[in-house]
Amino acid sequence: MPKTFFITTAIDYTNSPPHIGHAYEKVLADVIARYQRLKGDNVFFLTGVDQHGQKVQQSAAKAGVPPAEFVKEVTHKFVDLWKKLDVNYDGWAETTNELHKKVVQGILQSLFDAGQIYKDKQAGYYSVRQEQFLTDKERGPDGEFGPEWGQIEFREEENYYFKLSQHKEWLLRYLDSRQDAVIPDFRQRELRNAVEKLSGDLCISRPKSRLDWGIELPFDKNFVNYVWFDALTNYISFAGYDSAIHDYERQPSQFFERWPALQIIGKDILVPAHGIYWLIMLHAIGFPDEAMPQLLVHGWWNLGGAKMSKSAGNVVDPFLLIEKYGADALRYYLMSDIGTGQDADFSEERLIERYNANLANSLGNLLNRTLTMVGRYQDGRIAFPEGEWLRSEDEPATESYVRNIISQIKAYKSHMSPESTFSIPFALPLTLGPFVANAAIGNVLGMLDLGNRRVEDAAPWKLAKGSDKDSTTRLNAVLYSLTETLRIVAILLSPILPRAANGIFDQLNWKMELSGKEERFSLADAEWGKLPDGHVVGKPVPLFPRIEIREDV
Ligand code: MSP
């Protein structure tokens, strides 16, 4: 059985509706998943929502509805957004799901039985806003706790703890043995430094008296699990993991075929959540080192240089942008205007600029001009130029054009999915950095530039006037290469802009029987020369109407 490409995202908190940061992460994962499907891989793409916890309980109370009802409503907004944005997942994780709860409880029980979880009493200063005990590390230079902690009170409380620090040496060894455990590499260094400073264990519970919106501890009904054991476990509970089976090798075959995953997360939840808690949790429940997931850490979309946050009132609403510009325009902007792993500043003007320059102009024009010319000069029927035209001495410009296009296709592939170096079948290597969608998009733009320049240089309208054999061969060669370029561009754009790719294929009148289906596109078809002699193309229809800049933008 070939290994399934398993990709996950963080699950979003359901205390407030989605913003552009959530949309970015899910589109990034969707693009990677679609690219793997394009390559012919079996893909399992898991995403979902994080429904428990203090913040949700508080937001629900504020709204005056029970938490279950509150999360249902917010969850619906996330589902709706993914539908609108064509985020095409295979598995959907909701942490209030009964099966998930069972897996979480099973894992907690087995760690408790193995002596990895113990009860202890903690006394100290407690931040009500951040829901955590504070230590001297959190004090400012003046010896006081800063305003970010909100109201501080002295508390004494019994809770359950997971023996996190016991696994510190293992985690350091693991990170040293695998250089691409976390990508990009500077994030792995950041994690390693944090692990070196690790001390103390992880509090995993809250007394029900102050938080009841959570999963009950199987060994003490007066407590609920607090946050991370519940949230992180989704990655395995929704992939078929059976917590009753303690031997990793004996897990159900469905889980075995999927795991380990490539996990997409934002930089804020690498340390300590995923890089420390999650890896140690997996190790503690018996996952071998080869079964550790790979973490792909993306940066943040900021607004005016500042972090987006609901409390600061500076979040960007993805629904509004979709309504104004369409799903493809938003997907395109989110994938092209940020380097994977880096931060970027969100700008609606740049969204419009990029759309107009790249999609309306470069792509839209090439499609429109090509189809118009094939219609006008060849009755809509493209023709193979005579002879061995790729190497034709009659048409050296086409020869070098094709060479340049082929090298852009090659570069696109290496940007989209670098070859694996680690034993995990789909691991991304360090050297090529993280998955770089913006660079792959650059290669597609390069192909479009070549095409548009070819139109200017070859001036098909002049060739069409000549009635000699030479002019006909050249005209055939030029129009064939432009149409073929567009066919390949549609395939390469399909993971990023699925709707537009379908639109291009429709106008090329290509693979019509598969209209709207994912199988319509395959990377194996992104090879020069697959359009047959005599193929009849369709009529041009504007795919990307220009966006006029309005005053209120
Ligand atoms: N529920 C936790 C994650 C649990 S995963 C087992 C959580 N939720 S979140 O809603 O706050 O964030 C979800 C994801 O969105 C995180 O990966 C986070 O980094 C990402 N983003 C939130 N705001 C973002 C930006 N402004 N820009 C890019 N991504 C950001 O954390």
PDB file of C-alpha atoms and ligand atoms in Angstrom, residues 9-15 19-26 49-50 55 78 227-228 230-235 264-269 274 298-302 307-308 338, ligand 1:
ATOM      1  CA  THR A   9      -3.245  22.449  10.063  1.00  0.00           C
ATOM      2  CA  ALA A  10      -3.704  23.967  13.499  1.00  0.00           C
ATOM      3  CA  ILE A  11      -7.321  23.726  14.626  1.00  0.00           C
ATOM      4  CA  ASP A  12      -8.789  27.186  15.137  1.00  0.00           C
ATOM      5  CA  TYR A  13     -10.271  28.468  18.350  1.00  0.00           C
ATOM      6  CA  THR A  14     -14.017  28.855  18.159  1.00  0.00           C
ATOM      7  CA  ASN A  15     -14.210  31.854  20.477  1.00  0.00           C
ATOM      8  CA  HIS A  19      -9.855  36.147  10.143  1.00  0.00           C
ATOM      9  CA  ILE A  20      -7.324  36.386   7.359  1.00  0.00           C
ATOM     10  CA  GLY A  21      -4.579  34.629   9.378  1.00  0.00           C
ATOM     11  CA  HIS A  22      -6.748  31.506   9.691  1.00  0.00           C
ATOM     12  CA  ALA A  23      -7.578  31.690   6.003  1.00  0.00           C
ATOM     13  CA  TYR A  24      -3.905  31.897   5.036  1.00  0.00           C
ATOM     14  CA  GLU A  25      -2.923  28.753   6.912  1.00  0.00           C
ATOM     15  CA  LYS A  26      -5.780  26.683   5.511  1.00  0.00           C
ATOM     16  CA  VAL A  49     -11.748  23.575  15.077  1.00  0.00           C
ATOM     17  CA  ASP A  50     -10.663  23.714  18.712  1.00  0.00           C
ATOM     18  CA  LYS A  55     -11.849  31.531  26.208  1.00  0.00           C
ATOM     19  CA  PHE A  78     -15.307  28.316   9.646  1.00  0.00           C
ATOM     20  CA  VAL A 227      -6.287  22.696  26.497  1.00  0.00           C
ATOM     21  CA  TRP A 228      -3.258  21.084  24.888  1.00  0.00           C
ATOM     22  CA  ASP A 230      -7.234  17.816  23.994  1.00  0.00           C
ATOM     23  CA  ALA A 231      -6.302  20.053  21.044  1.00  0.00           C
ATOM     24  CA  LEU A 232      -3.085  18.328  19.931  1.00  0.00           C
ATOM     25  CA  THR A 233      -4.578  14.858  20.084  1.00  0.00           C
ATOM     26  CA  ASN A 234      -6.905  15.779  17.205  1.00  0.00           C
ATOM     27  CA  TYR A 235      -4.061  15.084  14.767  1.00  0.00           C
ATOM     28  CA  ILE A 264       1.341  23.314   9.233  1.00  0.00           C
ATOM     29  CA  ILE A 265       1.288  25.684  12.191  1.00  0.00           C
ATOM     30  CA  GLY A 266       1.830  29.376  12.904  1.00  0.00           C
ATOM     31  CA  LYS A 267       5.000  30.575  14.622  1.00  0.00           C
ATOM     32  CA  ASP A 268       3.138  31.362  17.856  1.00  0.00           C
ATOM     33  CA  ILE A 269       2.268  27.745  18.559  1.00  0.00           C
ATOM     34  CA  HIS A 274       3.873  21.703  19.166  1.00  0.00           C
ATOM     35  CA  HIS A 298       4.555  29.782   8.804  1.00  0.00           C
ATOM     36  CA  GLY A 299       4.792  33.455   9.674  1.00  0.00           C
ATOM     37  CA  TRP A 300       2.118  35.994  10.413  1.00  0.00           C
ATOM     38  CA  TRP A 301       0.037  38.390   8.431  1.00  0.00           C
ATOM     39  CA  ASN A 302       0.228  41.694  10.246  1.00  0.00           C
ATOM     40  CA  LYS A 307      -0.176  41.727  15.117  1.00  0.00           C
ATOM     41  CA  MET A 308      -3.796  41.204  14.151  1.00  0.00           C
ATOM     42  CA  ILE A 338       4.248  36.194   1.555  1.00  0.00           C
TER      43      ILE A 338
HETATM   44  N1  MSP B   1      -6.421  26.362  18.871  1.00  0.00           N
HETATM   45  C1  MSP B   1      -5.041  26.690  18.824  1.00  0.00           C
HETATM   46  C2  MSP B   1      -4.264  25.688  17.992  1.00  0.00           C
HETATM   47  C3  MSP B   1      -4.405  24.258  18.382  1.00  0.00           C
HETATM   48  S1  MSP B   1      -3.601  23.211  17.262  1.00  0.00           S
HETATM   49  C4  MSP B   1      -3.681  21.699  18.002  1.00  0.00           C
HETATM   50  C5  MSP B   1      -4.853  28.077  18.195  1.00  0.00           C
HETATM   51  N2  MSP B   1      -5.903  28.574  17.540  1.00  0.00           N
HETATM   52  S2  MSP B   1      -5.900  30.019  16.828  1.00  0.00           S
HETATM   53  O1  MSP B   1      -7.228  30.156  16.259  1.00  0.00           O
HETATM   54  O2  MSP B   1      -5.466  31.031  17.716  1.00  0.00           O
HETATM   55  O3  MSP B   1      -4.845  29.959  15.666  1.00  0.00           O
HETATM   56  C6  MSP B   1      -4.949  28.972  14.661  1.00  0.00           C
HETATM   57  C7  MSP B   1      -3.815  29.111  13.658  1.00  0.00           C
HETATM   58  O4  MSP B   1      -3.954  30.366  12.980  1.00  0.00           O
HETATM   59  C8  MSP B   1      -2.423  29.100  14.302  1.00  0.00           C
HETATM   60  O5  MSP B   1      -1.536  28.299  13.565  1.00  0.00           O
HETATM   61  C9  MSP B   1      -2.013  30.546  14.232  1.00  0.00           C
HETATM   62  O6  MSP B   1      -0.630  30.738  14.122  1.00  0.00           O
HETATM   63  C10 MSP B   1      -2.694  30.986  12.960  1.00  0.00           C
HETATM   64  N3  MSP B   1      -2.843  32.434  12.927  1.00  0.00           N
HETATM   65  C11 MSP B   1      -3.602  33.211  13.755  1.00  0.00           C
HETATM   66  N4  MSP B   1      -3.390  34.511  13.424  1.00  0.00           N
HETATM   67  C12 MSP B   1      -2.517  34.599  12.379  1.00  0.00           C
HETATM   68  C13 MSP B   1      -2.060  35.636  11.562  1.00  0.00           C
HETATM   69  N5  MSP B   1      -2.354  36.892  11.780  1.00  0.00           N
HETATM   70  N6  MSP B   1      -1.316  35.281  10.476  1.00  0.00           N
HETATM   71  C14 MSP B   1      -1.056  33.982  10.150  1.00  0.00           C
HETATM   72  N7  MSP B   1      -1.488  32.987  10.915  1.00  0.00           N
HETATM   73  C15 MSP B   1      -2.036  33.270  12.143  1.00  0.00           C
HETATM   74  O7  MSP B   1      -3.764  28.612  18.317  1.00  0.00           O
END
